Tab-separated table of C-alpha atoms in Angstrom:
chain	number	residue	atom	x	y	z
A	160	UNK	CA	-19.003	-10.088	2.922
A	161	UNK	CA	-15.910	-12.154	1.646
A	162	UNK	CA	-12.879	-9.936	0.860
A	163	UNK	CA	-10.383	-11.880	-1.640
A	164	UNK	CA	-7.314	-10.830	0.236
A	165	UNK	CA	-7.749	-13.571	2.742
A	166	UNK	CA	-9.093	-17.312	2.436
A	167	UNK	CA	-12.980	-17.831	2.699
A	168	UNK	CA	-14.107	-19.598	6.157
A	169	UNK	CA	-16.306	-22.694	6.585
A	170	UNK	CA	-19.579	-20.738	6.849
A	171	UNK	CA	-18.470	-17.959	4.069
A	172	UNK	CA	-17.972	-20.832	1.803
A	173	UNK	CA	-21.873	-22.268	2.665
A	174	UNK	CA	-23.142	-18.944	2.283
A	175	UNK	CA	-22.383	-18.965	-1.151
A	176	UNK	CA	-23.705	-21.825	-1.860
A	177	UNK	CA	-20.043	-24.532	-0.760
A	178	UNK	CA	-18.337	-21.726	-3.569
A	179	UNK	CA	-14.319	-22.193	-3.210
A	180	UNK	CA	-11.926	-19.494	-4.156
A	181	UNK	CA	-9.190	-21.033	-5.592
A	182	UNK	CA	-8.141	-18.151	-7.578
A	183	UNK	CA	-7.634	-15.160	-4.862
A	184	UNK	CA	-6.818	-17.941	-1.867
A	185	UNK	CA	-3.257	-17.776	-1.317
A	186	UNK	CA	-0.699	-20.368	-1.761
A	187	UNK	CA	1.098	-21.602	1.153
A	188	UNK	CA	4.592	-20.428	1.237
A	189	UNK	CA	4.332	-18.309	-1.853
A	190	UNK	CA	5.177	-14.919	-2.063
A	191	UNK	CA	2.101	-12.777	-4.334
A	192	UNK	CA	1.896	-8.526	-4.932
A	193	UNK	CA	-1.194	-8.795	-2.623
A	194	UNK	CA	1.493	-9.995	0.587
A	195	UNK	CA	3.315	-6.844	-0.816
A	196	UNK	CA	2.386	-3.085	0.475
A	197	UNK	CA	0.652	-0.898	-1.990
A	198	UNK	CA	2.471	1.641	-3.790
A	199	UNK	CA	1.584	4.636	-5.466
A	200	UNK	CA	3.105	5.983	-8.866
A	201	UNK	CA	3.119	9.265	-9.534
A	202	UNK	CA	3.902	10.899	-12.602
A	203	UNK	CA	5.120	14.242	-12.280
A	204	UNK	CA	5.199	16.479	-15.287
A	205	UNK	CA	8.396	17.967	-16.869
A	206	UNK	CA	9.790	20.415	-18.833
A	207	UNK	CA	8.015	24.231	-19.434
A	208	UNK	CA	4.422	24.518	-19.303
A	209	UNK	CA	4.731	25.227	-22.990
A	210	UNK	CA	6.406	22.011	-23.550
A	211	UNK	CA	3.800	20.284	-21.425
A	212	UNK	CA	0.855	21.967	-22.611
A	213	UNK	CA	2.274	20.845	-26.060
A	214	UNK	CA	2.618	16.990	-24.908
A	215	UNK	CA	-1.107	17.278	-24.109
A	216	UNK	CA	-2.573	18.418	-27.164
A	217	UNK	CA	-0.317	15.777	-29.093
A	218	UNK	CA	-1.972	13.080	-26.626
A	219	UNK	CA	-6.092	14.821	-27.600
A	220	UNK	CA	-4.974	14.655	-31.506
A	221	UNK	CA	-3.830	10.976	-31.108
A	222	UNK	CA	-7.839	10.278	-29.136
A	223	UNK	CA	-9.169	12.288	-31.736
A	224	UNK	CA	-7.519	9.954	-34.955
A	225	UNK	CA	-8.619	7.244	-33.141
A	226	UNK	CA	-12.703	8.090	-32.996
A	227	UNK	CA	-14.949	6.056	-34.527
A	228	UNK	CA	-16.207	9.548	-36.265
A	229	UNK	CA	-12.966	10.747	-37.367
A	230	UNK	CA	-12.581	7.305	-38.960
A	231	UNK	CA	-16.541	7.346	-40.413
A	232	UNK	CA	-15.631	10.963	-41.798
A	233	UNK	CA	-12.392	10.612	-43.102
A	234	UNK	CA	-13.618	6.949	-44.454
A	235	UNK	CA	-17.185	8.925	-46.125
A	236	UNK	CA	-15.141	11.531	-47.961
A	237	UNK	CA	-12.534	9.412	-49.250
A	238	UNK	CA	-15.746	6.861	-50.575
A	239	UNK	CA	-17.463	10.205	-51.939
A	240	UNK	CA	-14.231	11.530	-53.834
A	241	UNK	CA	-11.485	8.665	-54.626
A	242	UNK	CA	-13.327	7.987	-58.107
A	243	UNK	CA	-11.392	10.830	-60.245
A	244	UNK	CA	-7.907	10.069	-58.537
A	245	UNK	CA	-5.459	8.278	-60.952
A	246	UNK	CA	-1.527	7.315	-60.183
A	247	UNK	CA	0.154	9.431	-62.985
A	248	UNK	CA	2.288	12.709	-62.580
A	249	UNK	CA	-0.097	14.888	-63.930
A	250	UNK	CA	-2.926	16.304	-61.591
A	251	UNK	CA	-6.641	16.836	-62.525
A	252	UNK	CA	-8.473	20.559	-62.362
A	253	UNK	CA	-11.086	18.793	-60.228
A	254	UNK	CA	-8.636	17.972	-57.587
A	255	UNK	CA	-8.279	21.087	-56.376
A	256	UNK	CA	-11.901	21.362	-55.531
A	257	UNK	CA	-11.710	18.148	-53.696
A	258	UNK	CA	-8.883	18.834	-51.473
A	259	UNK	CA	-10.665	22.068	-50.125
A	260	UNK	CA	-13.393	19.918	-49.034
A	261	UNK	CA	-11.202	17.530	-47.725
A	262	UNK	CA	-9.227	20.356	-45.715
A	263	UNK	CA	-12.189	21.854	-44.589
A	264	UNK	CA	-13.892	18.772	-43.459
A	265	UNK	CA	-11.059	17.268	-41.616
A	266	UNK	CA	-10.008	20.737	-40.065
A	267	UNK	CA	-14.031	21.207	-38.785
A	268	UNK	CA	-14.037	17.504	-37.404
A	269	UNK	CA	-10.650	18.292	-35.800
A	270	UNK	CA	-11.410	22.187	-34.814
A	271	UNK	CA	-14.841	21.345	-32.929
A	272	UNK	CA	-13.296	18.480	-31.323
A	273	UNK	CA	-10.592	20.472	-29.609
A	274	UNK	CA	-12.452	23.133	-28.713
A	275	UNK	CA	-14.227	20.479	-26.653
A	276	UNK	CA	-11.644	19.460	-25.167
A	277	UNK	CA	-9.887	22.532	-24.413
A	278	UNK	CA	-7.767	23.409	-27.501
A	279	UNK	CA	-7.763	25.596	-30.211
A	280	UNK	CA	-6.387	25.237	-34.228
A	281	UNK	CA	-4.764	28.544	-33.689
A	282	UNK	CA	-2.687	27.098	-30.547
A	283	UNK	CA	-2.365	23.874	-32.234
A	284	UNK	CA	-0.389	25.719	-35.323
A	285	UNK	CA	1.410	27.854	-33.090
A	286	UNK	CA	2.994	24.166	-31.192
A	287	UNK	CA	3.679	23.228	-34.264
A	288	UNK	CA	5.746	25.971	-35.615
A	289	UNK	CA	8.084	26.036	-32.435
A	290	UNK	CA	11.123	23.464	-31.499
A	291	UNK	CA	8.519	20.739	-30.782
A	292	UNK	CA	7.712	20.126	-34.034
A	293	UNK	CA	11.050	19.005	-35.154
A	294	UNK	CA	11.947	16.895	-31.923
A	295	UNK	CA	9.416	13.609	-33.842
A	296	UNK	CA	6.940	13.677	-30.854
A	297	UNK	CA	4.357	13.455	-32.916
A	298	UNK	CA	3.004	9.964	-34.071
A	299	UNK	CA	3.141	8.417	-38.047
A	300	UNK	CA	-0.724	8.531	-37.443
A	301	UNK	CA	-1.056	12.420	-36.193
A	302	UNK	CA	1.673	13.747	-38.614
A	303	UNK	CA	-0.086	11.582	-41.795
A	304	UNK	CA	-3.468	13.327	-41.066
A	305	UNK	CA	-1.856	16.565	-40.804
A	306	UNK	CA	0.569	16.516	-43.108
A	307	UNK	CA	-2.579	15.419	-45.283
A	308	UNK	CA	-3.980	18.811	-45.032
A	309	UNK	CA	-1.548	20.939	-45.857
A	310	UNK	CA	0.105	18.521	-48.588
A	311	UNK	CA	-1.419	18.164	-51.991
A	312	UNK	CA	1.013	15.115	-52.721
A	313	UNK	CA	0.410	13.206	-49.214
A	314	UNK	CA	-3.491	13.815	-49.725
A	315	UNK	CA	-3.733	12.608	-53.276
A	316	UNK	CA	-1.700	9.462	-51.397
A	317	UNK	CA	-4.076	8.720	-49.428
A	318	UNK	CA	-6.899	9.134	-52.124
A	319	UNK	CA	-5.177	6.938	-54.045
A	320	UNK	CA	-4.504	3.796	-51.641
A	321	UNK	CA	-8.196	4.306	-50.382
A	322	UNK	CA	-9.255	3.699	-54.366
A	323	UNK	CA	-7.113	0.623	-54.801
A	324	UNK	CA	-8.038	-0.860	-51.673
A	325	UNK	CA	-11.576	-0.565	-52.358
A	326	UNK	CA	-11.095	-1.958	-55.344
A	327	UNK	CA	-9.040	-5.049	-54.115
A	328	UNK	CA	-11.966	-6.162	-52.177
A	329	UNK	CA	-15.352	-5.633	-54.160
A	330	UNK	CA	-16.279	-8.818	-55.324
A	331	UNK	CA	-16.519	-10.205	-58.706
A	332	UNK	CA	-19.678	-12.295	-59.168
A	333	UNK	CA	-19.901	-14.853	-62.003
A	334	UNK	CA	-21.987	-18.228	-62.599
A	335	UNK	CA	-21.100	-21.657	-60.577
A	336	UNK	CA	-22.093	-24.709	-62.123
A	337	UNK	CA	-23.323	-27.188	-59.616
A	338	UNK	CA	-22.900	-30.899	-59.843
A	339	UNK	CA	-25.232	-33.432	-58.203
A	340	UNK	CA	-23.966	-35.969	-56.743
A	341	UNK	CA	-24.652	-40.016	-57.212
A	342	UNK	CA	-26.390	-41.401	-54.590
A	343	UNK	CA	-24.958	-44.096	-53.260
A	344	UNK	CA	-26.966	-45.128	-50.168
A	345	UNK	CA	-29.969	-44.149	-48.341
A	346	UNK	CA	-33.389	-42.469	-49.122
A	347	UNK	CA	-33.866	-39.820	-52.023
A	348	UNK	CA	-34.751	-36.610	-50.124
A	349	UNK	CA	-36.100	-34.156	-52.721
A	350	UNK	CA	-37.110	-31.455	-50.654
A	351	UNK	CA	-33.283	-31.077	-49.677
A	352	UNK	CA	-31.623	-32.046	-53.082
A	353	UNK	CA	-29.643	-29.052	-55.134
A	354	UNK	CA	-31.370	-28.423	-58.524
A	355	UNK	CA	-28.916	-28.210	-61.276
């Protein structure tokens, strides 16, 4: 077997098949990490375990914003719901319904997903309300989405840009009139010509 950390011999090369390795064959007189001894990092963890344990579920509720099914769900419901939201001061009775769902249906995506992992809502509320909270270790992403569920304003946001972009790219469709063309040269092909 050929191991890239040193130059292929004669019969290495005609066993597969005259095959050169000019990538992993080293240079003559240059210096490359694989001349250099491996070294191994090693994070070590810091501060309390509260602190830590705190740093971890910040790091699960940034993996969990970035699912595919957080996106699908958050995506459906806004899709489902925008259609009533309009940009003036004064807030609809309906939206009140709406942001229930929308708190309980991001909290339940959120909730089963860090039970799976390890978490709970009740220990994720309790981070929140201490030091850490105030120290902006949490990302724009993570505080948006919560900050979403527990704020009308910031929710109706986010309703709100969903609707417009939406809007901004559904298509408009309306008639194209299609010239023909003179032919100058060649042979009349009918069976390929655009009808007017």
């Amino acid at each position: 077997t050929y191991s890239s950390s040193r130059p292929m011999d004669p019969s290495e090369q005609e066993e597969m098949g005259g095959f050169t390795d000019i990538v992993d064959e080293a240079i003559p007189g240059m210096n490359t990490w694989a001349d250099e001894e491996e070294q191994d990092f090693i994070l070590e963890a810091t501060g309390t375990e509260e602190e830590q344990r705190f740093d971890q579920l910040v790091g699960c509720l940034e993996d969990i914003i970035l699912e595919d099914g957080f996106h699908e769900a958050m995506t459906s419901f806004q899709r489902e719901n925008s259609e009533p939201f309009v940009d003036t001061e004064e807030n609809k009775l309906e939206y009140t319904s709406i942001f229930a769902k929308y708190q309980e249906v991001i909290e339940v995506y959120i909730e089963r997903r860090l039970r799976e992992r390890g978490f709970s809502m009740e220990e994720l509320v309790s981070l929140l309300h201490t030091k850490h909270a105030e120290n902006d270790e949490l990302s724009h992403d993570v505080f948006d989405v919560l900050s979403s569920l527990s704020d009308f304003a910031t929710f109706k946001e986010g309703m709100l840009a969903f609707k417009k972009k939406t809007r901004e790219l559904e298509l408009a469709g309306h008639s194209v009139t299609v010239h023909r063309e003179e032919m100058e040269d060649g042979e009349e092909r009918p069976d390929i010509m655009l009808r007017a």
